[in-house]
Structures are given as C-alpha cells and as structure tokens.
Short mmCIF file of C-alpha atoms in Angstrom, two decimals:
data_model
loop_
_atom_site.label_atom_id
_atom_site.label_comp_id
_atom_site.label_asym_id
_atom_site.label_seq_id
_atom_site.Cartn_x
_atom_site.Cartn_y
_atom_site.Cartn_z
CA MET B 1 -3.05 -11.28 16.32
CA SER B 2 -1.98 -10.06 12.73
CA VAL B 3 -3.36 -7.05 11.07
CA ILE B 4 -2.57 -6.07 7.55
CA SER B 5 -2.44 -2.10 6.69
CA ILE B 6 -2.54 -0.52 3.96
CA GLN B 7 -1.81 3.37 3.74
CA SER B 8 0.37 6.08 3.58
CA GLN B 9 3.89 6.34 4.99
CA VAL B 10 5.98 9.60 6.05
CA ALA B 11 9.26 10.27 6.86
CA TRP B 12 8.66 13.12 9.10
CA GLY B 13 5.62 13.30 11.05
CA HIS B 14 2.88 10.76 12.39
CA VAL B 15 0.09 10.09 9.62
CA GLY B 16 -0.90 6.89 7.91
CA ASN B 17 1.35 3.93 8.80
CA SER B 18 3.58 5.98 10.48
CA ALA B 19 0.79 6.62 13.33
CA ALA B 20 -0.88 3.32 13.05
CA VAL B 21 1.78 0.65 13.11
CA PHE B 22 3.70 1.63 16.50
CA PRO B 23 0.59 1.82 18.47
CA MET B 24 -0.68 -1.85 17.26
CA GLN B 25 2.58 -3.51 17.88
CA LEU B 26 2.59 -1.96 21.15
CA ALA B 27 -0.51 -3.68 22.25
CA GLY B 28 1.04 -6.88 20.76
CA ILE B 29 -0.23 -6.97 17.25
CA ASP B 30 2.09 -8.41 14.44
CA VAL B 31 1.34 -5.52 11.89
CA ILE B 32 2.32 -6.36 7.96
CA SER B 33 2.56 -2.87 6.79
CA VAL B 34 2.00 -1.85 3.21
CA PRO B 35 2.76 1.68 1.88
CA THR B 36 0.44 3.74 -0.62
CA THR B 37 3.09 6.74 -0.32
CA LEU B 38 6.36 7.21 0.28
CA LEU B 39 6.58 11.18 1.22
CA SER B 40 8.70 13.39 3.33
CA ASN B 41 5.63 14.77 5.11
CA ARG B 42 1.99 15.31 5.00
CA PRO B 43 0.40 18.07 2.96
CA GLY B 44 0.59 21.39 5.00
CA TYR B 45 4.03 22.16 4.85
CA PRO B 46 5.50 24.57 2.29
CA THR B 47 7.11 21.52 0.75
CA ILE B 48 6.44 17.93 0.13
CA ARG B 49 8.77 15.58 -1.71
CA GLY B 50 8.34 12.05 -2.53
CA ARG B 51 5.31 10.47 -4.21
CA VAL B 52 2.40 8.40 -4.38
CA LEU B 53 3.49 4.86 -5.08
CA ASP B 54 3.37 3.26 -8.54
CA VAL B 55 0.01 0.81 -8.39
CA GLN B 56 2.05 -2.08 -9.75
CA LEU B 57 4.75 -1.25 -7.02
CA VAL B 58 1.72 -1.64 -4.27
CA ALA B 59 0.09 -4.57 -5.96
CA ASP B 60 3.72 -6.50 -5.81
CA LEU B 61 3.67 -5.81 -2.23
CA LEU B 62 0.57 -7.04 -1.84
CA GLN B 63 1.41 -10.37 -3.85
CA GLY B 64 4.68 -10.74 -1.91
CA ILE B 65 3.18 -10.92 1.55
CA GLU B 66 0.29 -12.84 0.43
CA GLU B 67 2.83 -15.36 -0.67
CA ARG B 68 4.61 -15.49 2.62
CA GLY B 69 1.26 -16.62 4.24
CA ALA B 70 -0.17 -13.41 5.51
CA ILE B 71 -3.55 -13.69 4.40
CA ALA B 72 -4.06 -17.02 6.31
CA GLY B 73 -2.62 -15.58 9.18
CA ALA B 74 -4.46 -11.99 9.80
CA THR B 75 -7.07 -11.40 11.45
CA MET B 76 -7.47 -8.24 10.43
CA ILE B 77 -7.26 -5.80 7.13
CA LEU B 78 -7.14 -2.05 7.73
CA SER B 79 -6.86 0.49 5.02
CA GLY B 80 -6.10 4.06 5.01
CA TYR B 81 -5.14 6.75 2.80
CA LEU B 82 -4.59 5.07 -0.63
CA GLY B 83 -3.37 8.09 -3.08
CA SER B 84 -4.91 7.20 -6.55
CA ALA B 85 -8.02 5.33 -7.56
CA ASP B 86 -5.58 2.68 -9.45
CA ILE B 87 -4.69 1.66 -5.67
CA ALA B 88 -8.19 1.47 -4.77
CA HIS B 89 -8.87 -1.17 -6.87
CA GLU B 90 -5.95 -3.06 -6.01
CA VAL B 91 -6.77 -2.96 -2.55
CA ALA B 92 -10.43 -3.78 -3.33
CA GLU B 93 -9.21 -6.87 -5.68
CA PHE B 94 -6.52 -8.08 -2.66
CA VAL B 95 -9.43 -7.94 0.05
CA ALA B 96 -12.24 -9.83 -1.98
CA ARG B 97 -9.47 -11.97 -2.79
CA ALA B 98 -7.92 -12.66 0.91
CA LYS B 99 -11.88 -12.34 2.25
CA ALA B 100 -12.31 -15.47 -0.11
CA GLN B 101 -9.48 -17.23 1.33
CA ASN B 102 -9.54 -16.35 5.03
CA PRO B 103 -13.57 -16.43 5.82
CA ALA B 104 -12.71 -15.42 9.47
CA LEU B 105 -10.48 -12.55 8.05
CA ARG B 106 -12.45 -9.14 8.53
CA TYR B 107 -11.71 -5.72 7.15
CA CYS B 108 -11.63 -2.09 8.74
CA CYS B 109 -11.85 0.97 5.84
CA ASP B 110 -10.96 3.81 7.16
CA PRO B 111 -12.22 5.88 4.52
CA VAL B 112 -9.59 9.26 4.41
CA LEU B 113 -11.38 11.34 1.79
CA GLY B 114 -11.91 14.79 3.75
CA ASP B 115 -12.88 16.87 6.57
CA ARG B 116 -15.11 19.44 7.52
CA ASP B 117 -12.35 22.09 7.50
CA ARG B 118 -10.70 21.71 4.32
CA GLY B 119 -13.43 19.63 2.11
CA MET B 120 -12.15 16.67 0.00
CA PHE B 121 -8.67 16.35 -0.15
CA VAL B 122 -7.97 13.28 -2.55
CA ARG B 123 -8.36 13.24 -6.06
CA PRO B 124 -12.13 13.28 -7.21
CA ASP B 125 -11.96 10.03 -8.64
CA ILE B 126 -11.39 8.17 -5.27
CA PRO B 127 -14.16 9.17 -3.11
CA PRO B 128 -16.64 6.95 -5.51
CA LEU B 129 -14.39 4.47 -5.60
CA VAL B 130 -14.40 4.15 -1.79
CA ARG B 131 -18.10 4.57 -1.19
CA ASP B 132 -19.02 1.94 -3.96
CA THR B 133 -16.32 -0.89 -3.98
CA LEU B 134 -14.11 -0.66 -0.49
CA CYS B 135 -16.75 0.39 1.97
CA PRO B 136 -19.31 -2.39 0.55
CA LEU B 137 -16.36 -5.06 1.44
CA ALA B 138 -15.66 -3.72 4.42
CA ASP B 139 -16.61 -5.09 8.14
CA ILE B 140 -15.91 -1.97 9.75
CA ILE B 141 -15.84 1.59 8.70
CA THR B 142 -14.50 4.49 10.60
CA PRO B 143 -15.42 8.07 8.91
CA ASN B 144 -15.49 11.60 10.21
CA HIS B 145 -18.89 13.34 10.01
CA PHE B 146 -17.90 14.70 6.86
CA GLU B 147 -17.00 11.57 5.46
CA PHE B 148 -19.59 9.50 6.48
CA GLU B 149 -22.20 12.38 5.38
CA PHE B 150 -20.71 11.84 1.87
CA LEU B 151 -20.82 7.84 2.21
CA CYS B 152 -24.73 8.07 3.19
CA GLY B 153 -25.16 10.87 0.63
CA ALA B 154 -27.37 12.97 3.07
CA ARG B 155 -26.71 15.26 6.36
CA ALA B 156 -26.62 13.94 9.26
CA SER B 157 -26.98 16.39 12.55
CA THR B 158 -29.00 14.63 15.05
CA ALA B 159 -27.74 11.01 16.50
CA ASP B 160 -31.48 9.52 15.08
CA ALA B 161 -30.43 10.93 11.41
CA VAL B 162 -26.76 9.22 11.88
CA ILE B 163 -28.09 5.95 13.26
CA ALA B 164 -30.67 5.89 10.46
CA GLN B 165 -28.11 6.70 7.41
CA ALA B 166 -26.13 4.10 9.21
CA GLY B 167 -28.47 1.79 8.46
CA THR B 168 -28.45 2.59 4.88
CA VAL B 169 -24.69 2.07 4.67
CA MET B 170 -25.15 -1.10 6.80
CA ALA B 171 -27.53 -2.48 4.10
CA ARG B 172 -24.73 -1.96 1.77
CA GLY B 173 -21.93 -4.34 3.70
CA PRO B 174 -20.19 -2.79 6.66
CA SER B 175 -21.73 -4.00 10.23
CA THR B 176 -19.97 -1.44 12.28
CA ILE B 177 -19.86 2.02 11.46
CA VAL B 178 -17.99 4.52 13.88
CA VAL B 179 -18.46 8.12 12.96
CA THR B 180 -15.48 10.19 14.46
CA SER B 181 -15.38 14.07 15.07
CA ALA B 182 -19.06 14.36 15.01
CA GLU B 183 -20.76 17.79 15.68
CA LEU B 184 -24.39 17.25 15.93
CA ALA B 185 -27.19 19.82 16.62
CA ASP B 186 -27.07 19.00 20.46
CA THR B 187 -23.18 18.65 20.81
CA PRO B 188 -22.10 21.15 23.41
CA ASP B 189 -20.15 24.05 22.69
CA GLY B 190 -16.02 22.96 23.54
CA ASP B 191 -17.46 19.13 22.98
CA ILE B 192 -16.70 17.02 20.03
CA GLU B 193 -18.66 13.45 19.66
CA THR B 194 -17.66 9.97 18.18
CA LEU B 195 -20.47 7.37 17.51
CA ALA B 196 -20.65 3.81 17.17
CA ILE B 197 -23.51 2.07 15.44
CA GLU B 198 -24.05 -1.79 14.79
CA ARG B 199 -27.19 -3.56 13.64
CA SER B 200 -27.85 -4.30 17.85
CA GLY B 201 -27.37 -0.70 19.32
CA GLY B 202 -25.33 2.25 18.96
CA TRP B 203 -23.08 4.09 21.53
CA ARG B 204 -22.44 7.98 21.61
CA VAL B 205 -19.14 9.23 23.85
CA ARG B 206 -18.52 13.02 24.29
CA THR B 207 -15.24 14.53 24.97
CA PRO B 208 -13.59 18.20 25.31
CA ARG B 209 -12.68 19.60 22.18
CA VAL B 210 -8.55 20.51 22.51
CA PRO B 211 -8.04 24.02 20.33
CA ILE B 212 -5.46 22.42 18.59
CA SER B 213 -5.85 21.07 14.79
CA PRO B 214 -3.54 17.70 14.71
CA SER B 215 -2.82 15.46 11.63
CA GLY B 216 -3.12 11.47 12.17
CA THR B 217 -5.60 11.47 15.08
CA GLY B 218 -8.30 9.44 12.50
CA ASP B 219 -5.55 6.98 11.43
CA LEU B 220 -4.28 6.67 15.01
CA PHE B 221 -7.99 5.93 16.09
CA ALA B 222 -8.73 3.23 13.30
CA ALA B 223 -5.68 1.34 14.05
CA LEU B 224 -6.42 1.05 18.10
CA PHE B 225 -9.99 0.15 17.20
CA ALA B 226 -9.08 -2.59 14.92
#
C-alpha cells in the first residue's frame, strides 16, 4: 500500500508530515512525502524559521513523483496544512489529475484551518478553497469540530445536527466524514468525542479529555485513519 502525503514539514517537533509519515511507515505503508512548508518548528514558539514553499516547487515535486509512477501505484492521497492558496489550487489540480488516471485512488482531505481555541490560523483565502474545491474532490474528510462547522456553514451542537450537516457536505463529494475533538451539548464534562458518518450509518466514540493541548494530534489521526 502506498500513500501520497502532502502537508507541512518541521525540523523540530511533530506536526504535518513530521507527525504523519512514521506512523504510516510503522504500519507497513510506503509513504511518498511531499512538503508544503519547511519550517524550524510549528507556530506558537517565540521564533519560527523557514517558510511556506513556492508553489512552483510544490508543483515540481508533484510532477516529479507523477513521473516516477506514484499515481499508478498509490492507494490514497492525504493532504493537510497547505500554506497558501496557490498550493491549495495546485493540490486540487494534482488530485483531480491523479483520480482521472487511477480511478481506484482515494483522497483523504484533512482540512487544517483552525480550532476552537484559536479560530482560523491560516491565510483568509485558504478556507474557501478547501471548502469549495478540495473537499468536493475528497472521498474522506477529517475536520475537527470547529472546521466541520465552517465547512457546513452551520452550528452542529448535537449528534443529530452533526449527522444532518454531514449529509449536506456529503452531497457535495465526500462519502466519509470524521469529526474530531467534538464537544456536543450532551458531552459530559471531562470527555471529548469523535463522530464518523457515512451514508450507511454513523459511529460515536467518547474518550476522556486529557488536560493538555498538544499540536499534531489531528495530523496523526488523519494519517492513521487513512
């Protein structure tokens, strides 16, 4: 099994591909890792070095792996933090081209846009592209609760509301939606939930909330789910 993973990369810490690649490799998956950023560390530290990559470099990398036969041999494309609207456009074009060449190929879009504590933390021109261009191409999307409400354009504070809103999103493309870090009206204090919805049914998993705020857990979850 081979996965093309397109997301950020850091030298220090574990977010983006720096969180996703090793767990997939540990599961026996061949990972073709394409960076969208090269940064010293995630945002949130006193300093950060490096940059979002130029779109032409990302395009060259995608073209290069295509020339090596990556599309024909892949089972899944996974995308995460993109860094710029230009890169989002380039990834969308690559996914569309790849799925045309390999109809069995599936696409998992982790719409890394923001969270409940910080709001949106990407450039303002990225969220509409993820919602309107990338998610309709996806077979699977793995938003957190905050991102899910942005994608469907409505609050979803109950399981029934999540299922109903997931139906509107699925009508635009994806067949599987996993909502992570969900806090619903009936979620007990001290717990957090994950909801997975398909057209055939849904699943709800409740786990204890750990009193820490780690970065990269969503990237790790999307990788393991993919």
